[in-house]
Amino acid sequence: MTGRRTRGPGVHHEQRRNEIADAVLAIVAERGLAAVSLTTVAGRAGISPGRVQHYFPAKHQLIEAAFERGNELSSVRIRQKAGSDLGAADPRLVLTTVLTELIPYDAATEAHMRVRQSFHALGFAEESIAARLRALYAEFHREMAQLIGKDQEAGRIRGGVRPDGTALTLVALAEGLAAYVLTGVVTPQVARDRLLDEIAGLYGRSDGDQTGAPFRVSTSPVSRE
């Protein structure tokens, strides 16, 4: 396998794309998705609108780049909390960390979730984006199901639980709660507690654990005035 390049034109191109994507995320965090335009992104990134358009000819491509960048930064946060080697980490810790990362808890994660859900909305009208999302979610659900399956094999989750169906339900719950947070239906803490209760119930119904005690991962919920 070829490693990532650390120098050359390709690296500069990737760095510039990341800078533009970071600018989109910053604008969304400060002013909302409606404020994203070639002009505002260019001003935030410190480059010309023409240069932004060179990398991303259409606005939906800016949203896609921010979606990818947000996912990349989210992965960094997950590894900071659960460990750099997720394959060797406790499955319940990884499952909880990944799912709670979908609930906005500060300006950065709120911007990421706004961009993420806006990218989903684009998929309603563009089949190419919908196809990409289907592939991404198939992999995401598979990874979550593997974590559930590992703890099921270890006796921490009862045998009757279907890992694939449970993974689908938990991801859908987390993202639905995220939408509620973004629209102000519930607070981040309420959404987070509801998700943690669901995960605790999954483990609490196992033969080896009848307590149902929530498994906590520390984050700082976003404040709302």
Coordinates of C-alpha atoms in Angstrom, one line a residue:
M1 CA 0.0 0.0 0.0
T2 CA 1.3 3.5 -0.9
G3 CA 1.6 5.9 2.1
R4 CA 0.2 9.4 2.0
R5 CA 2.4 11.9 0.3
T6 CA 4.1 14.4 2.5
R7 CA 5.3 16.8 -0.2
G8 CA 4.7 17.8 -3.7
P9 CA 1.8 19.4 -5.7
G10 CA -0.7 16.8 -4.5
V11 CA 0.0 17.7 -0.8
H12 CA -0.5 21.4 -1.5
H13 CA -3.7 20.6 -3.3
E14 CA -5.0 18.6 -0.4
Q15 CA -4.0 21.3 2.1
R16 CA -5.8 24.0 0.1
R17 CA -8.9 21.8 -0.1
N18 CA -8.8 21.3 3.7
E19 CA -8.4 25.0 4.3
I20 CA -11.4 25.8 2.2
A21 CA -13.4 23.0 3.9
D22 CA -12.4 24.4 7.3
A23 CA -13.6 27.8 6.2
V24 CA -17.0 26.4 5.4
L25 CA -17.2 24.7 8.8
A26 CA -16.2 27.9 10.5
I27 CA -18.8 30.0 8.6
V28 CA -21.5 27.4 9.4
A29 CA -20.5 27.5 13.1
E30 CA -20.7 31.3 13.3
R31 CA -23.4 32.3 10.8
G32 CA -25.2 29.2 9.6
L33 CA -25.3 27.3 6.4
A34 CA -27.1 30.0 4.5
A35 CA -24.1 32.3 4.8
V36 CA -21.9 29.9 2.8
S37 CA -21.0 31.3 -0.6
L38 CA -17.9 31.6 -2.8
T39 CA -17.3 35.1 -1.4
T40 CA -17.7 34.3 2.3
V41 CA -15.6 31.2 2.0
A42 CA -12.9 32.9 0.0
G43 CA -12.8 35.7 2.6
R44 CA -12.6 33.2 5.5
A45 CA -9.9 31.1 3.8
G46 CA -7.9 34.2 2.7
I47 CA -8.0 33.4 -1.0
S48 CA -9.9 34.8 -4.1
P49 CA -13.4 33.6 -5.0
G50 CA -11.9 32.3 -8.3
R51 CA -9.5 30.1 -6.4
V52 CA -12.3 28.6 -4.3
Q53 CA -14.3 28.0 -7.5
H54 CA -11.2 26.3 -9.0
Y55 CA -11.3 23.7 -6.3
F56 CA -15.1 23.6 -5.9
P57 CA -17.0 24.8 -9.0
A58 CA -20.5 24.3 -7.3
K59 CA -21.8 25.1 -3.9
H60 CA -22.9 21.5 -3.3
Q61 CA -19.2 20.6 -3.7
L62 CA -18.3 23.0 -0.9
I63 CA -20.8 21.3 1.3
E64 CA -19.5 17.9 0.3
A65 CA -15.9 18.9 1.1
A66 CA -17.0 20.2 4.5
F67 CA -18.9 17.0 5.1
E68 CA -15.7 15.0 4.5
R69 CA -13.6 17.3 6.5
G70 CA -16.0 17.2 9.4
N71 CA -16.0 13.4 9.4
E72 CA -12.2 13.5 9.4
L73 CA -12.0 15.8 12.4
S74 CA -14.7 13.7 14.1
S75 CA -12.5 10.6 13.7
V76 CA -9.6 12.5 15.4
R77 CA -11.9 13.3 18.4
I78 CA -13.1 9.7 18.6
R79 CA -9.6 8.4 18.8
Q80 CA -8.6 11.0 21.4
K81 CA -11.4 9.6 23.6
A82 CA -11.4 5.9 22.8
G83 CA -7.8 5.3 21.9
S84 CA -5.7 5.5 18.7
D85 CA -6.3 1.8 18.0
L86 CA -10.0 1.4 17.9
G87 CA -9.7 -2.3 17.0
A88 CA -8.0 -3.0 20.3
A89 CA -10.3 -0.7 22.4
D90 CA -13.3 -1.8 24.5
P91 CA -16.2 -2.3 22.0
R92 CA -18.7 -0.6 24.3
L93 CA -16.4 2.4 24.7
V94 CA -16.0 2.7 20.9
L95 CA -19.7 2.2 20.2
T96 CA -20.6 4.9 22.8
T97 CA -18.0 7.3 21.7
V98 CA -18.8 7.1 18.0
L99 CA -22.6 7.4 18.6
T100 CA -22.4 10.3 21.1
E101 CA -20.1 12.1 18.7
L102 CA -23.1 12.4 16.4
I103 CA -24.9 14.6 19.0
P104 CA -23.7 18.2 18.8
Y105 CA -22.0 19.4 22.0
D106 CA -20.0 22.4 21.0
A107 CA -19.6 24.9 18.1
A108 CA -17.4 22.6 16.0
T109 CA -19.6 19.5 16.3
E110 CA -22.7 21.6 15.8
A111 CA -21.3 23.0 12.5
H112 CA -20.3 19.5 11.5
M113 CA -23.8 18.1 12.1
R114 CA -25.4 21.0 10.2
V115 CA -23.2 20.3 7.2
R116 CA -23.7 16.6 7.6
Q117 CA -27.5 16.9 7.6
S118 CA -27.4 19.4 4.7
F119 CA -25.4 16.9 2.7
H120 CA -28.0 14.3 3.4
A121 CA -30.7 16.7 2.1
L122 CA -28.8 17.0 -1.1
G123 CA -29.1 13.3 -1.5
F124 CA -32.9 13.6 -1.8
A125 CA -32.4 15.4 -5.1
E126 CA -29.1 14.0 -6.5
E127 CA -28.8 10.2 -7.0
S128 CA -25.0 10.4 -7.1
I129 CA -24.9 11.8 -3.5
A130 CA -27.6 9.4 -2.4
A131 CA -25.6 6.4 -3.7
R132 CA -22.5 7.7 -1.9
L133 CA -24.4 8.0 1.3
R134 CA -25.8 4.5 1.0
A135 CA -22.3 3.1 0.7
L136 CA -21.0 5.2 3.6
Y137 CA -23.9 4.1 5.8
A138 CA -23.6 0.4 4.8
E139 CA -20.0 0.5 6.1
F140 CA -20.9 2.6 9.2
H141 CA -23.7 0.2 10.2
R142 CA -21.4 -2.8 9.6
E143 CA -18.7 -1.4 11.9
M144 CA -21.3 -0.7 14.6
A145 CA -22.7 -4.2 14.2
Q146 CA -19.3 -5.7 14.6
L147 CA -18.8 -3.9 17.9
I148 CA -22.2 -5.1 19.2
G149 CA -21.3 -8.6 17.9
K150 CA -18.0 -8.7 19.8
D151 CA -19.7 -7.9 23.1
Q152 CA -22.4 -10.4 22.3
E153 CA -19.8 -13.1 21.9
A154 CA -18.2 -12.0 25.2
G155 CA -21.6 -12.4 27.0
R156 CA -22.1 -8.7 27.7
I157 CA -25.1 -8.5 25.4
R158 CA -27.8 -11.2 25.3
G159 CA -27.8 -13.7 22.5
G160 CA -31.2 -12.8 21.1
V161 CA -30.0 -9.3 20.0
R162 CA -29.5 -8.8 16.3
P163 CA -26.3 -6.8 15.8
D164 CA -27.2 -5.5 12.4
G165 CA -30.7 -4.3 13.3
T166 CA -29.5 -2.9 16.6
A167 CA -26.7 -0.9 14.9
L168 CA -29.2 0.5 12.4
T169 CA -31.6 1.6 15.2
L170 CA -28.8 3.2 17.3
V171 CA -27.4 5.2 14.4
A172 CA -30.8 6.3 13.3
L173 CA -31.6 7.3 16.9
A174 CA -28.4 9.3 17.3
E175 CA -28.9 11.2 14.0
G176 CA -32.6 11.8 14.7
L177 CA -31.7 13.2 18.1
A178 CA -29.0 15.4 16.5
A179 CA -31.6 16.9 14.2
Y180 CA -33.7 17.7 17.3
V181 CA -30.8 19.4 18.9
L182 CA -30.1 21.5 15.8
T183 CA -33.7 22.6 15.6
G184 CA -33.9 23.3 19.3
V185 CA -36.5 20.6 20.0
V186 CA -34.3 19.2 22.8
T187 CA -31.1 20.2 24.5
P188 CA -27.8 18.5 23.7
Q189 CA -27.8 17.0 27.2
V190 CA -31.3 15.5 26.9
A191 CA -30.4 14.0 23.5
R192 CA -27.1 12.6 24.8
D193 CA -28.8 11.1 27.9
R194 CA -31.5 9.5 25.8
L195 CA -28.9 7.9 23.6
L196 CA -26.8 6.7 26.6
D197 CA -30.0 5.2 28.1
E198 CA -30.6 3.2 25.0
I199 CA -27.0 1.9 24.9
A200 CA -27.3 1.1 28.6
G201 CA -30.5 -0.8 28.0
L202 CA -28.7 -2.9 25.3
Y203 CA -26.1 -4.0 27.8
G204 CA -28.4 -4.1 30.8
R205 CA -30.5 -6.8 29.2
S206 CA -27.5 -9.1 28.8
D207 CA -27.2 -12.2 31.0
G208 CA -24.0 -10.9 32.5
D209 CA -25.2 -7.4 33.4
Q210 CA -28.5 -6.7 34.9
T211 CA -27.7 -3.3 36.2
G212 CA -28.3 -1.2 33.1
A213 CA -26.0 1.5 34.5
P214 CA -25.2 4.1 31.8
F215 CA -21.7 4.1 30.3
R216 CA -20.5 7.7 30.3
V217 CA -18.1 9.4 27.9
S218 CA -17.1 12.9 28.9
T219 CA -17.9 15.8 26.6
S220 CA -18.9 19.4 27.1
P221 CA -22.5 20.1 25.9
V222 CA -23.0 23.2 23.8
S223 CA -24.7 26.0 25.6
R224 CA -27.9 27.6 24.2
E225 CA -29.2 31.0 25.3

